[in-house]
Coordinates of C-alpha atoms in Angstrom, one line a residue:
X45 CA 18.6 87.1 39.3
X46 CA 16.9 90.3 38.6
X47 CA 13.4 90.3 37.1
X48 CA 15.0 91.6 33.8
X49 CA 17.5 89.1 33.5
X50 CA 14.9 86.5 33.9
X51 CA 13.1 88.0 31.1
X52 CA 16.2 88.1 29.0
X53 CA 16.7 84.4 29.3
X54 CA 13.2 83.8 28.5
X55 CA 13.6 85.7 25.2
X56 CA 16.9 83.9 24.5
X57 CA 15.2 80.5 25.1
X58 CA 12.3 81.3 22.8
X59 CA 14.4 82.5 19.7
X60 CA 16.6 79.3 20.1
X61 CA 13.8 77.2 20.2
X62 CA 12.3 79.0 16.9
X63 CA 15.5 78.6 15.2
X64 CA 15.6 74.9 15.8
X65 CA 12.1 73.8 16.4
X66 CA 13.8 71.1 18.8
X67 CA 12.1 69.7 21.8
X68 CA 11.4 72.4 24.2
X69 CA 12.7 70.3 27.1
X70 CA 16.0 69.7 25.3
X71 CA 16.3 73.3 24.6
X72 CA 15.8 74.4 28.3
X73 CA 18.1 71.2 29.5
X74 CA 20.9 72.6 27.3
X75 CA 20.3 76.2 28.3
X76 CA 20.6 75.6 31.8
X77 CA 23.5 72.8 31.6
X78 CA 25.7 75.7 30.3
X79 CA 24.4 78.0 33.1
X80 CA 24.7 76.3 36.3
X81 CA 25.0 79.3 38.2
X82 CA 21.2 79.9 37.9
X83 CA 19.4 79.0 41.0
X84 CA 16.3 76.7 41.3
X85 CA 13.6 79.5 41.7
X86 CA 15.2 81.4 38.7
X87 CA 15.0 78.1 36.7
X88 CA 11.4 77.6 37.7
X89 CA 10.3 80.8 36.7
X90 CA 12.2 81.2 33.5
X91 CA 11.0 77.7 32.6
X92 CA 7.2 78.5 33.3
X93 CA 7.5 81.7 31.1
X94 CA 9.1 79.9 28.3
X95 CA 6.3 77.4 28.3
X96 CA 3.9 79.9 28.4
X97 CA 5.1 81.7 25.2
X98 CA 4.6 78.5 23.5
X99 CA 1.2 77.6 25.0
X100 CA 0.1 81.2 24.1
X101 CA 2.0 81.1 20.6
X102 CA -1.0 81.4 18.1
X103 CA -2.6 84.2 20.2
X104 CA 0.5 86.3 20.8
X105 CA 1.2 85.9 17.1
X106 CA -2.4 87.0 16.2
X107 CA -2.2 90.2 18.5
X108 CA 1.3 91.2 17.0
X109 CA -0.2 91.0 13.5
X110 CA -3.6 92.8 14.6
X111 CA -1.4 95.7 16.0
X112 CA 0.4 95.9 12.9
X113 CA 3.7 95.1 14.5
X114 CA 6.4 93.9 12.1
X115 CA 8.2 91.6 14.5
X116 CA 7.3 88.1 15.7
X117 CA 10.5 87.3 17.7
X118 CA 10.9 86.4 21.3
X119 CA 11.1 90.0 22.5
X120 CA 8.1 91.2 20.7
X121 CA 6.1 88.2 22.2
X122 CA 7.5 88.4 25.8
X123 CA 6.1 92.2 25.8
X124 CA 2.8 91.2 24.3
X125 CA 2.8 88.4 27.1
X126 CA 3.5 90.8 29.7
X127 CA 0.8 93.0 28.8
X128 CA -1.9 90.6 28.0
X129 CA -1.1 87.6 30.3
X130 CA 0.4 89.5 33.2
X131 CA -1.3 92.8 32.8
X132 CA 1.9 94.7 33.3
X133 CA 1.9 98.4 33.0
X134 CA 4.1 100.2 30.7
X135 CA 6.3 101.6 33.5
X136 CA 6.7 98.0 34.9
X137 CA 7.9 96.6 31.6
X138 CA 10.1 99.4 31.1
X139 CA 11.9 98.7 34.3
X140 CA 12.7 95.3 33.3
X141 CA 13.9 96.5 29.8
X142 CA 16.4 98.8 31.2
X143 CA 19.5 97.9 29.2
X144 CA 21.5 97.1 32.5
X145 CA 23.6 94.0 32.5
X146 CA 21.9 90.7 31.8
X147 CA 18.7 92.6 31.2
X148 CA 17.2 93.4 27.7
X149 CA 17.7 96.6 25.9
X150 CA 15.7 99.5 26.6
X151 CA 12.3 99.7 24.9
X152 CA 12.2 101.6 21.6
X153 CA 9.3 104.0 20.7
X154 CA 7.5 101.2 18.3
X155 CA 7.5 98.8 21.4
X156 CA 5.9 101.4 23.7
X157 CA 3.4 102.2 21.1
X158 CA 2.6 98.4 20.9
X159 CA 2.4 98.4 24.8
X160 CA -0.2 101.2 24.6
X161 CA -2.3 99.2 21.9
X162 CA -2.4 96.1 23.8
X163 CA -3.1 97.7 27.3
X164 CA -6.7 96.9 28.3
X165 CA -6.7 93.9 26.2
X166 CA -7.0 90.1 27.0
X167 CA -5.0 87.1 25.5
X168 CA -8.4 86.0 23.9
X169 CA -10.7 87.8 21.6
X170 CA -13.7 87.2 19.7
X171 CA -12.1 88.0 16.4
X172 CA -9.6 85.2 16.5
X173 CA -10.0 82.1 14.2
X174 CA -10.6 78.8 15.8
X175 CA -7.3 77.4 15.1
X176 CA -5.8 80.7 16.9
X177 CA -8.2 80.3 19.9
X178 CA -7.4 77.0 20.4
X179 CA -3.5 77.2 20.0
X180 CA -3.4 74.7 16.8
X181 CA -2.0 74.7 13.4
X182 CA -4.7 74.9 10.9
X183 CA -4.4 71.3 9.6
X184 CA -4.6 69.9 13.3
X185 CA -7.8 72.0 14.0
X186 CA -9.5 71.0 11.2
X187 CA -8.8 67.2 12.0
X188 CA -9.7 67.7 15.9
X189 CA -12.7 69.7 15.2
X190 CA -14.0 66.5 13.4
X191 CA -13.6 64.4 16.7
X192 CA -14.7 67.1 19.3
X193 CA -17.0 69.3 17.1
X194 CA -18.2 72.1 19.6
X195 CA -16.4 70.9 22.6
X196 CA -13.0 71.3 20.9
X197 CA -12.2 74.7 22.6
X198 CA -13.0 73.2 26.2
X199 CA -10.8 70.2 25.1
X200 CA -7.8 72.3 24.1
X201 CA -8.2 74.8 27.0
X202 CA -7.4 71.8 29.2
X203 CA -4.4 70.7 27.2
X204 CA -3.2 74.4 27.4
X205 CA -2.9 74.2 31.2
X206 CA 0.1 72.7 32.9
X207 CA -0.2 69.3 34.3
X208 CA 0.1 68.4 38.0
X209 CA 2.6 65.8 39.2
X210 CA 1.0 62.2 39.0
X211 CA 2.7 59.3 41.1
X212 CA 2.2 55.4 41.2
X213 CA 2.6 53.8 44.5
X214 CA 4.6 50.7 43.9
X215 CA 2.7 48.0 45.9
X216 CA 5.9 45.5 45.9
X217 CA 7.4 48.2 48.4
X218 CA 4.5 49.3 50.5
X219 CA 1.1 50.7 50.4
X220 CA -0.7 54.1 49.3
X221 CA -0.7 55.3 53.0
X222 CA 3.0 54.1 53.5
X223 CA 3.9 56.6 50.6
X224 CA 1.9 59.2 51.8
X225 CA 3.5 59.1 55.3
X226 CA 6.8 58.9 53.8
X227 CA 6.4 62.1 51.5
X228 CA 5.0 64.2 54.4
X229 CA 8.0 63.3 56.4
X230 CA 10.0 64.9 53.7
X231 CA 7.9 67.9 54.1
X232 CA 5.5 67.5 51.1
X233 CA 1.9 68.3 51.4
X234 CA -1.3 68.8 49.5
X235 CA -1.0 65.3 48.4
X236 CA -4.3 64.1 46.5
X237 CA -5.5 60.7 45.8
X238 CA -6.0 60.3 42.0
X239 CA -9.6 59.8 41.1
X240 CA -9.5 56.6 38.9
X241 CA -6.0 55.0 39.4
X242 CA -6.3 53.2 42.8
X243 CA -2.4 53.4 43.4
X244 CA -2.0 57.0 42.0
X245 CA -1.1 60.3 44.1
X246 CA -1.2 63.9 42.7
X247 CA 1.0 66.5 43.9
X248 CA 1.3 70.3 42.9
X249 CA 3.9 71.2 40.2
X250 CA 7.5 72.2 41.3
X251 CA 8.0 69.3 43.7
X252 CA 11.3 67.4 43.3
X253 CA 10.6 63.8 43.7
X254 CA 14.0 62.6 43.1
X255 CA 15.3 63.7 46.5
X256 CA 12.5 61.9 48.5
X257 CA 13.1 58.8 50.5
X258 CA 9.9 57.3 48.8
X259 CA 11.4 57.7 45.3
X260 CA 15.0 56.6 46.2
X261 CA 13.5 53.5 47.9
X262 CA 11.4 52.6 45.2
X263 CA 8.1 53.2 46.8
X264 CA 7.0 55.6 44.1
X265 CA 7.3 56.3 40.4
X266 CA 6.5 59.2 38.3
X267 CA 3.6 58.3 36.0
X268 CA 0.7 60.1 34.8
X269 CA -2.9 58.6 35.7
X270 CA -3.7 57.9 32.0
X271 CA -0.9 55.4 31.9
X272 CA -1.8 53.8 35.3
X273 CA -5.1 53.4 33.9
X274 CA -3.6 51.7 30.7
X275 CA -1.9 49.3 33.0
X276 CA -5.0 48.5 34.9
X277 CA -6.6 47.6 31.5
X278 CA -3.7 45.1 31.0
X279 CA -5.1 43.3 33.8
X280 CA -1.8 41.5 34.5
X281 CA -2.0 38.8 37.0
X282 CA 0.5 36.6 39.0
X283 CA 2.5 33.9 37.1
X284 CA 1.7 35.3 33.6
X285 CA 3.8 35.7 30.6
X286 CA 3.9 39.2 29.4
X287 CA 5.5 41.0 26.3
X288 CA 5.8 44.9 26.6
X289 CA 6.9 45.1 23.0
X290 CA 7.6 48.9 23.0
X291 CA 8.8 49.2 26.6
X292 CA 10.8 52.5 26.5
X293 CA 11.8 53.7 30.0
X294 CA 9.7 50.6 31.6
X295 CA 7.2 52.6 33.5
X296 CA 4.2 50.6 32.4
X297 CA 6.5 47.6 32.6
X298 CA 6.9 48.2 36.4
X299 CA 3.3 48.9 36.8
X300 CA 2.5 45.3 35.6
X301 CA 5.1 43.9 37.7
X302 CA 3.5 45.4 40.8
X303 CA 0.1 44.0 39.8
X304 CA 1.7 40.6 39.4
X305 CA 3.3 40.9 42.7
X306 CA 6.6 40.0 41.3
X307 CA 5.6 36.6 40.2
X308 CA 5.6 35.6 36.5
X309 CA 7.6 36.8 33.6
X310 CA 7.5 40.2 31.6
X311 CA 9.6 40.6 28.6
X312 CA 10.5 44.4 28.1
X313 CA 11.6 45.0 24.5
X314 CA 12.8 48.2 22.7
X315 CA 14.8 49.2 19.8
X316 CA 16.8 51.8 22.0
X317 CA 19.3 50.3 24.4
X318 CA 19.4 53.4 26.3
X319 CA 15.9 53.4 27.3
X320 CA 16.3 49.8 28.5
X321 CA 19.2 50.6 30.4
X322 CA 17.1 53.1 32.2
X323 CA 14.2 50.5 32.6
X324 CA 16.7 48.1 34.1
X325 CA 17.8 50.6 36.9
X326 CA 14.4 51.3 37.8
X327 CA 13.3 47.7 38.1
X328 CA 16.0 47.2 40.4
X329 CA 15.2 50.1 42.6
X330 CA 11.4 49.0 42.4
X331 CA 12.2 45.5 43.7
X332 CA 11.0 44.0 40.4
X333 CA 14.1 42.9 38.7
X334 CA 13.6 39.3 39.1
X335 CA 10.4 39.1 37.0
X336 CA 11.4 41.4 34.2
X337 CA 13.6 40.5 31.3
X338 CA 14.9 43.4 29.2
X339 CA 15.7 42.9 25.4
X340 CA 17.0 45.2 22.5
X341 CA 15.1 44.2 19.4
X342 CA 16.0 45.4 15.8
X343 CA 12.4 46.1 15.1
X344 CA 8.9 44.5 15.0
X345 CA 10.2 41.7 12.8
X346 CA 13.0 40.9 15.0
X347 CA 14.0 37.1 14.3
X348 CA 14.5 36.4 18.0
X349 CA 11.1 37.8 18.9
X350 CA 9.4 36.1 16.0
X351 CA 10.3 32.8 17.7
X352 CA 8.0 33.7 20.5
X353 CA 4.9 33.8 18.4
X354 CA 1.6 32.5 20.3
X355 CA 3.5 32.4 23.6
X356 CA 2.1 35.4 25.7
X357 CA -0.9 35.8 28.0
X358 CA -0.7 39.6 27.5
X359 CA 1.0 41.9 24.9
X360 CA 1.2 45.4 25.5
X361 CA 1.9 47.6 22.4
X362 CA 2.4 51.1 23.9
X363 CA 3.3 52.2 20.3
X364 CA 5.6 55.1 19.2
X365 CA 3.1 57.9 18.3
X366 CA 2.8 61.8 17.9
X367 CA 2.5 62.3 21.7
X368 CA -0.3 64.8 21.2
X369 CA -1.9 63.6 24.2
X370 CA 0.9 65.1 26.3
X371 CA 0.5 68.6 25.3
X372 CA 0.0 69.7 28.8
X373 CA 3.8 68.8 29.6
X374 CA 5.0 69.3 25.8
X375 CA 3.2 72.2 24.4
X376 CA 5.6 72.6 21.8
X377 CA 4.6 69.4 20.1
X378 CA 1.8 70.8 18.3
X379 CA 4.1 72.9 16.3
X380 CA 6.5 70.1 15.5
X381 CA 4.3 67.4 14.2
X382 CA 2.9 67.5 10.7
X383 CA 0.5 65.5 8.5
X384 CA 3.3 63.6 7.0
X385 CA 4.7 62.6 10.5
X386 CA 1.3 61.3 11.2
X387 CA 1.2 58.9 7.9
X388 CA 4.5 57.8 8.9
X389 CA 3.7 56.9 12.3
X390 CA 0.5 55.1 11.1
X391 CA 2.4 52.9 9.1
X392 CA 4.9 51.9 11.6
X393 CA 1.9 51.5 14.2
X394 CA 0.1 49.1 11.8
X395 CA 3.2 47.1 11.4
X396 CA 3.7 46.6 15.1
X397 CA 0.2 46.0 15.8
X398 CA 0.4 43.1 13.1
X399 CA 3.6 41.8 14.8
X400 CA 2.2 41.9 18.5
X401 CA -1.0 40.2 17.7
X402 CA 1.1 37.1 16.3
X403 CA 2.7 36.9 20.0
X404 CA -0.5 36.5 21.7
X405 CA -1.6 33.0 23.0
X406 CA -5.2 31.7 22.4
X407 CA -7.4 33.4 25.2
X408 CA -4.7 35.9 25.6
X409 CA -5.1 39.5 25.2
X410 CA -3.5 42.3 22.9
X411 CA -3.5 45.9 24.7
X412 CA -3.1 48.7 22.0
X413 CA -2.3 52.1 23.6
X414 CA -1.1 55.6 22.5
X415 CA -0.7 58.9 24.1
X416 CA -2.2 60.6 21.0
X417 CA -5.4 62.3 20.5
X418 CA -5.4 61.9 16.6
X419 CA -8.0 59.3 15.3
X420 CA -5.9 58.2 12.5
X421 CA -3.4 56.8 15.3
X422 CA -6.2 55.4 17.3
X423 CA -9.8 54.4 16.2
X424 CA -9.2 54.4 12.2
X425 CA -6.2 52.1 12.8
X426 CA -8.1 50.0 15.4
X427 CA -11.1 49.7 12.8
X428 CA -8.8 48.3 10.3
X429 CA -7.4 45.7 12.5
X430 CA -11.0 44.5 13.7
X431 CA -11.9 44.2 10.0
X432 CA -8.8 42.0 9.0
X433 CA -8.4 40.1 12.0
X434 CA -11.6 37.8 12.7
X435 CA -9.4 35.6 15.2
X436 CA -9.4 38.5 17.7
X437 CA -12.5 40.0 19.6
X438 CA -12.9 43.5 21.0
X439 CA -13.1 43.4 24.9
X440 CA -15.3 45.9 26.2
X441 CA -13.5 48.1 29.0
X442 CA -16.2 47.7 31.2
X443 CA -15.6 43.9 31.3
X444 CA -12.0 44.4 32.4
X445 CA -12.9 47.2 34.8
X446 CA -16.2 46.4 36.3
X447 CA -15.6 48.4 39.2
X448 CA -14.6 51.6 37.4
X449 CA -15.6 54.9 39.1
X450 CA -19.2 56.0 37.6
X451 CA -17.5 59.5 36.8
X452 CA -15.2 57.5 34.1
X453 CA -17.4 57.5 30.7
X454 CA -16.7 53.7 30.0
X455 CA -18.0 53.1 26.5
X456 CA -20.0 49.8 25.9
X457 CA -21.0 47.6 23.1
X458 CA -19.2 45.5 20.5
X459 CA -18.4 48.2 18.0
X460 CA -16.4 50.7 19.9
X461 CA -15.4 49.4 23.2
X462 CA -12.2 51.3 23.5
X463 CA -11.3 54.0 26.0
X464 CA -10.3 57.6 25.2
X465 CA -8.9 59.9 27.9
X466 CA -8.3 63.5 28.1
X467 CA -7.6 66.3 30.6
X468 CA -10.9 68.0 30.2
X469 CA -13.0 65.0 31.0
X470 CA -10.5 63.0 33.2
X471 CA -7.8 65.4 34.3
X472 CA -5.2 62.9 32.7
X473 CA -3.1 63.2 29.7
X474 CA -4.7 62.3 26.5
X475 CA -4.8 58.6 26.0
X476 CA -6.2 55.7 23.7
X477 CA -6.6 52.1 24.9
X478 CA -8.1 49.1 23.1
X479 CA -8.0 45.6 24.3
X480 CA -8.5 42.5 22.0
X481 CA -8.7 38.8 23.0
X482 CA -7.4 36.1 20.9
X483 CA -10.1 33.5 20.3
X484 CA -8.4 31.1 17.9
X485 CA -4.9 30.5 16.7
X486 CA -5.5 31.8 13.0
X487 CA -2.9 32.7 10.9
X488 CA -0.8 35.8 10.8
X489 CA -2.0 38.1 7.8

């Protein structure tokens, strides 16, 4: 594709996204699904530019308003992006906006005036409000400022960078060294070990893992290091009975099966059959199918599941959440999630936590996890649980993970012994994990 044609595709994608506010990945998939003639290299550049427009949404909008430009559509934002971020000259932009087939229409006088005003400027400006600088809606900025205070700009700068590709090596099929050799044989280089997860590998963006022998043979799974750390804190051991109550696609289920060496039983539940179908396929490829049982449940009050009360050594609750910890991969989420959504999610999370607690046997553990950065979904909800359930004690992270690398700030003490991960501090997705041990049978409240 010509450079101008790629720019036109980005503009079309962005305008389509702003009209629907749909999931950005879905918008891209639908767009390319109807245009199979677009090659892989073009798709990567178009996708990257589209996501950058979303990552720079607030600052681009601020600059357009500052320049008195009346439009805020994809074309205006693309022009501003080319000047502010790419440092393109007026003649370069004009050569792409040339009106040729599949290219944007030629620049009009107001757009040339906008380019002149923006030339020499950068995306960031001291006059931008805090919410604009951090690329957050005002309500979300106010909430996260309470959590991070003066560190919020650094935290959000890390969330606004694309994530690398993390893999988990499936120890049921081989070692980390086996995986590295297999990937290198397929021409993949610059492979790093993840700093915290012992079975994790990190690769540059743009690598298609689905065609590698390591993926096809079940030796590797795509999984962010934060999720691998969560599995580590479940502390699954051979012979255990484990409930993965919100199993989804089964990534953490497979991680636990690997830790159990395939010995024991994991019950993977979800309300969506399609997710469990995918989980079942992944388990077969990983060689873990014998120890995993998938089951569709109606909700957290499912009558079949209720009969399993007090049965499990471990109950993992990777609850449905806002997903705001995945902003590196899903930058559009911040513009789709509202305060009402958070309240709805909290009510559901509280119900799942209550139901999951009832399934833990005495001496067993309950693991609550989210990929959210919101205190409402994490600390505040957990604090309520601790106040109401005296038959559970919080387990300090250092007790479960005594050999954690010293660079991991593992919290201690009895009051707040949970783990919060972030890309700024750990290089992972934003993630929260709290672990509790059942000290008595008690009564469900």
